[in-house]
PDB file of C-alpha atoms in Angstrom:
ATOM      1  CA  GLY A   1     105.178 124.600  84.371  1.00  0.00           C
ATOM      2  CA  GLN A   2     108.633 125.868  83.562  1.00  0.00           C
ATOM      3  CA  ASN A   3     110.627 124.080  80.930  1.00  0.00           C
ATOM      4  CA  ILE A   4     113.782 124.418  78.864  1.00  0.00           C
ATOM      5  CA  ASP A   5     114.354 122.227  75.816  1.00  0.00           C
ATOM      6  CA  GLN A   6     117.608 121.773  73.959  1.00  0.00           C
ATOM      7  CA  PRO A   7     119.090 118.881  71.945  1.00  0.00           C
ATOM      8  CA  THR A   8     120.948 116.272  73.950  1.00  0.00           C
ATOM      9  CA  GLU A   9     123.943 115.962  71.680  1.00  0.00           C
ATOM     10  CA  MET A  10     125.373 117.464  68.496  1.00  0.00           C
ATOM     11  CA  THR A  11     128.432 116.664  66.399  1.00  0.00           C
ATOM     12  CA  ALA A  12     130.348 119.109  64.235  1.00  0.00           C
ATOM     13  CA  THR A  13     133.655 119.339  62.408  1.00  0.00           C
ATOM     14  CA  GLU A  14     136.644 121.439  63.415  1.00  0.00           C
ATOM     15  CA  GLY A  15     136.562 124.781  61.584  1.00  0.00           C
ATOM     16  CA  ALA A  16     132.838 124.572  60.847  1.00  0.00           C
ATOM     17  CA  ILE A  17     129.825 126.425  62.288  1.00  0.00           C
ATOM     18  CA  VAL A  18     127.231 124.935  64.629  1.00  0.00           C
ATOM     19  CA  GLN A  19     123.943 126.289  65.969  1.00  0.00           C
ATOM     20  CA  ILE A  20     122.517 125.014  69.251  1.00  0.00           C
ATOM     21  CA  ASN A  21     118.823 125.748  69.722  1.00  0.00           C
ATOM     22  CA  CYS A  22     116.903 126.290  72.930  1.00  0.00           C
ATOM     23  CA  THR A  23     113.196 126.811  73.581  1.00  0.00           C
ATOM     24  CA  TYR A  24     111.865 127.940  76.912  1.00  0.00           C
ATOM     25  CA  GLN A  25     108.659 128.336  78.889  1.00  0.00           C
ATOM     26  CA  THR A  26     108.932 130.223  82.157  1.00  0.00           C
ATOM     27  CA  SER A  27     106.823 132.153  84.642  1.00  0.00           C
ATOM     28  CA  GLY A  28     107.897 135.598  83.558  1.00  0.00           C
ATOM     29  CA  PHE A  29     111.111 136.234  81.696  1.00  0.00           C
ATOM     30  CA  ASN A  30     114.116 138.356  82.541  1.00  0.00           C
ATOM     31  CA  GLY A  31     116.644 137.098  80.055  1.00  0.00           C
ATOM     32  CA  LEU A  32     118.371 134.062  78.632  1.00  0.00           C
ATOM     33  CA  PHE A  33     121.840 132.837  79.542  1.00  0.00           C
ATOM     34  CA  TRP A  34     124.197 130.431  77.816  1.00  0.00           C
ATOM     35  CA  TYR A  35     126.872 128.677  79.815  1.00  0.00           C
ATOM     36  CA  GLN A  36     129.683 126.367  78.723  1.00  0.00           C
ATOM     37  CA  GLN A  37     130.621 123.384  80.844  1.00  0.00           C
ATOM     38  CA  HIS A  38     133.610 121.144  80.213  1.00  0.00           C
ATOM     39  CA  ALA A  39     133.431 117.640  81.628  1.00  0.00           C
ATOM     40  CA  GLY A  40     134.041 117.592  85.370  1.00  0.00           C
ATOM     41  CA  GLU A  41     134.154 121.371  85.622  1.00  0.00           C
ATOM     42  CA  ALA A  42     131.715 124.081  86.703  1.00  0.00           C
ATOM     43  CA  PRO A  43     129.650 126.056  84.156  1.00  0.00           C
ATOM     44  CA  THR A  44     131.149 129.298  82.874  1.00  0.00           C
ATOM     45  CA  PHE A  45     129.199 132.240  81.479  1.00  0.00           C
ATOM     46  CA  LEU A  46     129.089 132.740  77.721  1.00  0.00           C
ATOM     47  CA  SER A  47     126.285 135.167  76.912  1.00  0.00           C
ATOM     48  CA  TYR A  48     123.145 136.936  78.039  1.00  0.00           C
ATOM     49  CA  ASN A  49     120.192 138.161  75.949  1.00  0.00           C
ATOM     50  CA  VAL A  50     117.158 140.044  77.188  1.00  0.00           C
ATOM     51  CA  LEU A  51     116.126 141.907  74.018  1.00  0.00           C
ATOM     52  CA  ASP A  52     115.279 140.330  70.684  1.00  0.00           C
ATOM     53  CA  GLY A  53     118.160 140.008  68.287  1.00  0.00           C
ATOM     54  CA  LEU A  54     121.699 138.807  67.925  1.00  0.00           C
ATOM     55  CA  GLU A  55     124.544 139.441  70.360  1.00  0.00           C
ATOM     56  CA  GLU A  56     127.996 138.740  68.965  1.00  0.00           C
ATOM     57  CA  LYS A  57     131.065 138.066  71.044  1.00  0.00           C
ATOM     58  CA  GLY A  58     134.044 136.840  69.073  1.00  0.00           C
ATOM     59  CA  ARG A  59     133.443 133.361  67.672  1.00  0.00           C
ATOM     60  CA  PHE A  60     130.256 132.987  69.720  1.00  0.00           C
ATOM     61  CA  SER A  61     126.905 134.669  69.021  1.00  0.00           C
ATOM     62  CA  SER A  62     123.565 134.295  70.777  1.00  0.00           C
ATOM     63  CA  PHE A  63     120.119 135.078  69.422  1.00  0.00           C
ATOM     64  CA  LEU A  64     116.807 135.624  71.197  1.00  0.00           C
ATOM     65  CA  SER A  65     113.197 135.795  70.070  1.00  0.00           C
ATOM     66  CA  ARG A  66     110.980 136.543  73.072  1.00  0.00           C
ATOM     67  CA  SER A  67     107.748 136.134  71.136  1.00  0.00           C
ATOM     68  CA  LYS A  68     108.749 132.616  70.103  1.00  0.00           C
ATOM     69  CA  GLY A  69     110.396 131.623  73.373  1.00  0.00           C
ATOM     70  CA  TYR A  70     113.462 130.690  71.381  1.00  0.00           C
ATOM     71  CA  SER A  71     117.192 131.219  71.502  1.00  0.00           C
ATOM     72  CA  TYR A  72     120.214 129.830  69.774  1.00  0.00           C
ATOM     73  CA  LEU A  73     123.950 129.819  70.363  1.00  0.00           C
ATOM     74  CA  LEU A  74     126.091 130.028  67.227  1.00  0.00           C
ATOM     75  CA  LEU A  75     129.684 128.864  67.363  1.00  0.00           C
ATOM     76  CA  LYS A  76     131.959 129.698  64.423  1.00  0.00           C
ATOM     77  CA  GLU A  77     135.402 128.426  63.422  1.00  0.00           C
ATOM     78  CA  LEU A  78     135.019 125.497  65.765  1.00  0.00           C
ATOM     79  CA  GLN A  79     138.064 124.384  67.689  1.00  0.00           C
ATOM     80  CA  MET A  80     138.637 121.089  69.476  1.00  0.00           C
ATOM     81  CA  LYS A  81     138.549 122.931  72.815  1.00  0.00           C
ATOM     82  CA  ASP A  82     134.916 123.852  72.096  1.00  0.00           C
ATOM     83  CA  SER A  83     133.958 120.260  72.866  1.00  0.00           C
ATOM     84  CA  ALA A  84     131.800 120.715  75.943  1.00  0.00           C
ATOM     85  CA  SER A  85     128.216 120.856  77.125  1.00  0.00           C
ATOM     86  CA  TYR A  86     126.306 124.056  76.423  1.00  0.00           C
ATOM     87  CA  LEU A  87     123.622 124.953  78.936  1.00  0.00           C
ATOM     88  CA  CYS A  88     120.674 127.208  78.190  1.00  0.00           C
ATOM     89  CA  ALA A  89     119.075 128.893  81.213  1.00  0.00           C
ATOM     90  CA  ALA A  90     116.174 131.330  81.439  1.00  0.00           C
ATOM     91  CA  LEU A  91     115.779 133.898  84.215  1.00  0.00           C
ATOM     92  CA  ASP A  92     112.198 133.827  85.488  1.00  0.00           C
ATOM     93  CA  SER A  93     110.102 136.519  87.181  1.00  0.00           C
ATOM     94  CA  ASN A  94     111.773 135.779  90.542  1.00  0.00           C
ATOM     95  CA  TYR A  95     115.212 136.140  88.958  1.00  0.00           C
ATOM     96  CA  GLN A  96     115.761 132.401  89.345  1.00  0.00           C
ATOM     97  CA  LEU A  97     117.613 130.540  86.622  1.00  0.00           C
ATOM     98  CA  ILE A  98     115.689 127.664  85.034  1.00  0.00           C
ATOM     99  CA  TRP A  99     118.216 125.322  83.467  1.00  0.00           C
ATOM    100  CA  GLY A 100     118.103 123.045  80.466  1.00  0.00           C
ATOM    101  CA  ALA A 101     119.799 119.648  80.573  1.00  0.00           C
ATOM    102  CA  GLY A 102     122.577 120.842  78.283  1.00  0.00           C
ATOM    103  CA  THR A 103     123.706 119.995  74.771  1.00  0.00           C
ATOM    104  CA  LYS A 104     126.849 117.934  74.518  1.00  0.00           C
ATOM    105  CA  LEU A 105     128.857 119.205  71.548  1.00  0.00           C
ATOM    106  CA  ILE A 106     131.358 116.799  70.019  1.00  0.00           C
ATOM    107  CA  ILE A 107     133.953 118.274  67.677  1.00  0.00           C
ATOM    108  CA  LYS A 108     135.621 115.962  65.177  1.00  0.00           C
ATOM    109  CA  PRO A 109     138.882 116.761  63.377  1.00  0.00           C
TER     110      PRO A 109
ATOM    111  CA  ASP B   1     141.820 134.765  93.003  1.00  0.00           C
ATOM    112  CA  THR B   2     138.513 136.179  94.233  1.00  0.00           C
ATOM    113  CA  GLY B   3     136.191 133.661  92.578  1.00  0.00           C
ATOM    114  CA  VAL B   4     133.780 131.247  94.258  1.00  0.00           C
ATOM    115  CA  SER B   5     135.502 128.501  96.207  1.00  0.00           C
ATOM    116  CA  GLN B   6     134.166 125.216  97.539  1.00  0.00           C
ATOM    117  CA  ASP B   7     135.530 122.724  99.998  1.00  0.00           C
ATOM    118  CA  PRO B   8     136.094 119.827  99.794  1.00  0.00           C
ATOM    119  CA  ARG B   9     136.454 119.166  96.076  1.00  0.00           C
ATOM    120  CA  HIS B  10     135.769 115.474  96.525  1.00  0.00           C
ATOM    121  CA  LYS B  11     134.034 113.534  99.273  1.00  0.00           C
ATOM    122  CA  ILE B  12     133.569 109.795  99.545  1.00  0.00           C
ATOM    123  CA  THR B  13     131.332 108.593 102.324  1.00  0.00           C
ATOM    124  CA  LYS B  14     129.413 105.533 103.404  1.00  0.00           C
ATOM    125  CA  ARG B  15     125.641 105.380 103.230  1.00  0.00           C
ATOM    126  CA  GLY B  16     124.065 106.715 106.390  1.00  0.00           C
ATOM    127  CA  GLN B  17     126.854 109.147 107.248  1.00  0.00           C
ATOM    128  CA  ASN B  18     126.421 112.916 107.431  1.00  0.00           C
ATOM    129  CA  VAL B  19     128.440 115.239 105.195  1.00  0.00           C
ATOM    130  CA  THR B  20     128.925 119.001 105.154  1.00  0.00           C
ATOM    131  CA  PHE B  21     130.152 121.152 102.300  1.00  0.00           C
ATOM    132  CA  ARG B  22     131.334 124.727 102.407  1.00  0.00           C
ATOM    133  CA  CYS B  23     131.029 127.511  99.825  1.00  0.00           C
ATOM    134  CA  ASP B  24     132.757 130.895  99.891  1.00  0.00           C
ATOM    135  CA  PRO B  25     131.115 133.253  97.375  1.00  0.00           C
ATOM    136  CA  ILE B  26     132.600 136.297  95.682  1.00  0.00           C
ATOM    137  CA  SER B  27     132.864 138.752  98.538  1.00  0.00           C
ATOM    138  CA  GLU B  28     130.570 141.496  97.262  1.00  0.00           C
ATOM    139  CA  HIS B  29     127.840 139.121  96.094  1.00  0.00           C
ATOM    140  CA  ASN B  30     124.567 139.062  98.040  1.00  0.00           C
ATOM    141  CA  ARG B  31     123.015 135.968  96.504  1.00  0.00           C
ATOM    142  CA  LEU B  32     124.284 132.451  96.994  1.00  0.00           C
ATOM    143  CA  TYR B  33     122.857 129.362  95.292  1.00  0.00           C
ATOM    144  CA  TRP B  34     123.257 125.635  95.796  1.00  0.00           C
ATOM    145  CA  TYR B  35     122.693 123.233  92.904  1.00  0.00           C
ATOM    146  CA  ARG B  36     123.042 119.510  92.391  1.00  0.00           C
ATOM    147  CA  GLN B  37     124.147 118.144  89.054  1.00  0.00           C
ATOM    148  CA  THR B  38     124.263 114.561  87.824  1.00  0.00           C
ATOM    149  CA  LEU B  39     125.904 113.324  84.655  1.00  0.00           C
ATOM    150  CA  GLY B  40     124.217 114.535  81.491  1.00  0.00           C
ATOM    151  CA  GLN B  41     121.868 116.892  83.292  1.00  0.00           C
ATOM    152  CA  GLY B  42     121.771 120.601  83.893  1.00  0.00           C
ATOM    153  CA  PRO B  43     122.141 122.010  87.395  1.00  0.00           C
ATOM    154  CA  GLU B  44     119.168 121.227  89.632  1.00  0.00           C
ATOM    155  CA  PHE B  45     118.247 124.079  91.963  1.00  0.00           C
ATOM    156  CA  LEU B  46     118.385 123.249  95.677  1.00  0.00           C
ATOM    157  CA  THR B  47     118.191 126.533  97.557  1.00  0.00           C
ATOM    158  CA  TYR B  48     119.323 130.125  97.579  1.00  0.00           C
ATOM    159  CA  PHE B  49     120.150 132.892 100.030  1.00  0.00           C
ATOM    160  CA  GLN B  50     119.849 136.651  99.823  1.00  0.00           C
ATOM    161  CA  ASN B  51     122.448 137.695 102.359  1.00  0.00           C
ATOM    162  CA  GLU B  52     121.757 135.471 105.408  1.00  0.00           C
ATOM    163  CA  ALA B  53     118.102 134.808 104.576  1.00  0.00           C
ATOM    164  CA  GLN B  54     117.198 131.534 102.902  1.00  0.00           C
ATOM    165  CA  LEU B  55     114.550 132.714 100.455  1.00  0.00           C
ATOM    166  CA  GLU B  56     113.698 129.578  98.574  1.00  0.00           C
ATOM    167  CA  LYS B  57     114.145 125.872  98.906  1.00  0.00           C
ATOM    168  CA  SER B  58     113.342 123.340  96.222  1.00  0.00           C
ATOM    169  CA  ARG B  59     110.344 121.139  96.904  1.00  0.00           C
ATOM    170  CA  LEU B  60     112.488 118.283  95.656  1.00  0.00           C
ATOM    171  CA  LEU B  61     114.816 118.769  98.597  1.00  0.00           C
ATOM    172  CA  SER B  62     114.175 116.275 101.375  1.00  0.00           C
ATOM    173  CA  ASP B  63     114.448 117.204 105.035  1.00  0.00           C
ATOM    174  CA  ARG B  64     117.824 115.439 105.124  1.00  0.00           C
ATOM    175  CA  PHE B  65     119.265 118.508 103.391  1.00  0.00           C
ATOM    176  CA  SER B  66     119.880 121.747 105.231  1.00  0.00           C
ATOM    177  CA  ALA B  67     121.794 124.864 104.311  1.00  0.00           C
ATOM    178  CA  GLU B  68     122.929 127.865 106.293  1.00  0.00           C
ATOM    179  CA  ARG B  69     124.548 131.199 105.623  1.00  0.00           C
ATOM    180  CA  PRO B  70     124.814 132.570 109.149  1.00  0.00           C
ATOM    181  CA  LYS B  71     126.658 135.822 108.507  1.00  0.00           C
ATOM    182  CA  GLY B  72     125.691 136.404 104.928  1.00  0.00           C
ATOM    183  CA  SER B  73     129.120 135.366 103.709  1.00  0.00           C
ATOM    184  CA  PHE B  74     130.073 131.690 103.410  1.00  0.00           C
ATOM    185  CA  SER B  75     127.453 128.949 103.323  1.00  0.00           C
ATOM    186  CA  THR B  76     127.312 125.317 104.352  1.00  0.00           C
ATOM    187  CA  LEU B  77     125.207 122.513 102.921  1.00  0.00           C
ATOM    188  CA  GLU B  78     124.663 119.476 105.127  1.00  0.00           C
ATOM    189  CA  ILE B  79     123.267 116.146 104.030  1.00  0.00           C
ATOM    190  CA  GLN B  80     122.221 113.827 106.824  1.00  0.00           C
ATOM    191  CA  ARG B  81     121.936 110.042 106.541  1.00  0.00           C
ATOM    192  CA  THR B  82     123.353 110.033 103.038  1.00  0.00           C
ATOM    193  CA  GLU B  83     121.920 107.682 100.425  1.00  0.00           C
ATOM    194  CA  GLN B  84     123.500 106.377  97.244  1.00  0.00           C
ATOM    195  CA  GLY B  85     121.125 108.566  95.262  1.00  0.00           C
ATOM    196  CA  ASP B  86     122.796 111.620  96.782  1.00  0.00           C
ATOM    197  CA  SER B  87     125.923 110.933  94.742  1.00  0.00           C
ATOM    198  CA  ALA B  88     126.334 113.970  92.493  1.00  0.00           C
ATOM    199  CA  MET B  89     128.279 117.155  91.949  1.00  0.00           C
ATOM    200  CA  TYR B  90     127.161 119.888  94.344  1.00  0.00           C
ATOM    201  CA  LEU B  91     127.670 123.314  92.840  1.00  0.00           C
ATOM    202  CA  CYS B  92     127.625 126.651  94.572  1.00  0.00           C
ATOM    203  CA  ALA B  93     127.132 129.903  92.677  1.00  0.00           C
ATOM    204  CA  SER B  94     126.920 133.541  93.651  1.00  0.00           C
ATOM    205  CA  SER B  95     125.542 136.658  92.037  1.00  0.00           C
ATOM    206  CA  SER B  96     125.276 140.302  92.937  1.00  0.00           C
ATOM    207  CA  GLY B  97     121.490 140.196  93.271  1.00  0.00           C
ATOM    208  CA  LEU B  98     121.236 143.888  92.471  1.00  0.00           C
ATOM    209  CA  ALA B  99     118.609 145.410  90.207  1.00  0.00           C
ATOM    210  CA  GLY B 100     119.338 144.813  86.544  1.00  0.00           C
ATOM    211  CA  ALA B 101     119.050 141.278  85.305  1.00  0.00           C
ATOM    212  CA  ILE B 102     122.536 141.016  83.787  1.00  0.00           C
ATOM    213  CA  LEU B 103     123.889 141.475  87.267  1.00  0.00           C
ATOM    214  CA  ASN B 104     122.214 138.208  88.094  1.00  0.00           C
ATOM    215  CA  GLU B 105     124.889 136.363  86.155  1.00  0.00           C
ATOM    216  CA  GLN B 106     125.850 133.485  88.386  1.00  0.00           C
ATOM    217  CA  PHE B 107     129.476 132.658  88.972  1.00  0.00           C
ATOM    218  CA  PHE B 108     130.075 129.041  89.837  1.00  0.00           C
ATOM    219  CA  GLY B 109     132.537 127.399  92.154  1.00  0.00           C
ATOM    220  CA  PRO B 110     134.434 124.255  91.106  1.00  0.00           C
ATOM    221  CA  GLY B 111     131.916 121.996  92.848  1.00  0.00           C
ATOM    222  CA  THR B 112     132.118 119.214  95.400  1.00  0.00           C
ATOM    223  CA  ARG B 113     131.822 115.726  93.960  1.00  0.00           C
ATOM    224  CA  LEU B 114     130.070 113.443  96.438  1.00  0.00           C
ATOM    225  CA  THR B 115     130.245 109.664  96.165  1.00  0.00           C
ATOM    226  CA  VAL B 116     128.101 107.642  98.545  1.00  0.00           C
ATOM    227  CA  LEU B 117     129.131 104.012  98.792  1.00  0.00           C
TER     228      LEU B 117
END
């Protein structure tokens, strides 16, 4: 079956760094997306990885290891506005997104 | 603004009533998706269209749910004989659907929050 696993909740301190992990099992693989979702709002795109390695975009970076079925999202210099759910989603062989349940990130001052 | 729009944003209905939601995707996007999301969960796939063709429908979707995209532009999602378990956020997303996986980034609308009393 197809499955995405990520932690349910994480807590971090303002100004710190946090890493949110995601493991996936899909029928075929065409890339890994990370989305951010604030409470009551729709998901918004953060990053996309299809090749192994690290993609950096400002304070956010995303890493992929295809052989391990593993990705992480790294958030640096955390701000209070980063409090949100972070959704990991894998694109399968039919170009369908398989979604994780999301990781709720709580930022404390 | 040329993003994905959904109407209505909120809908409260009584159990047993029918409801219909509308989604207007980004104009040049060929693919249109419907998802359902409950609190603390990721989006749950319902169905998707490539232009006007409905290519896939979740096996979890009962026959009370139907979706259309008659002209390959906007789409409607109808729920008949609503049940309290249908209460959720219904999200619509669109993507270009062209070759090249990054172009399959899905852009989401604001969602329609359904409450069934």
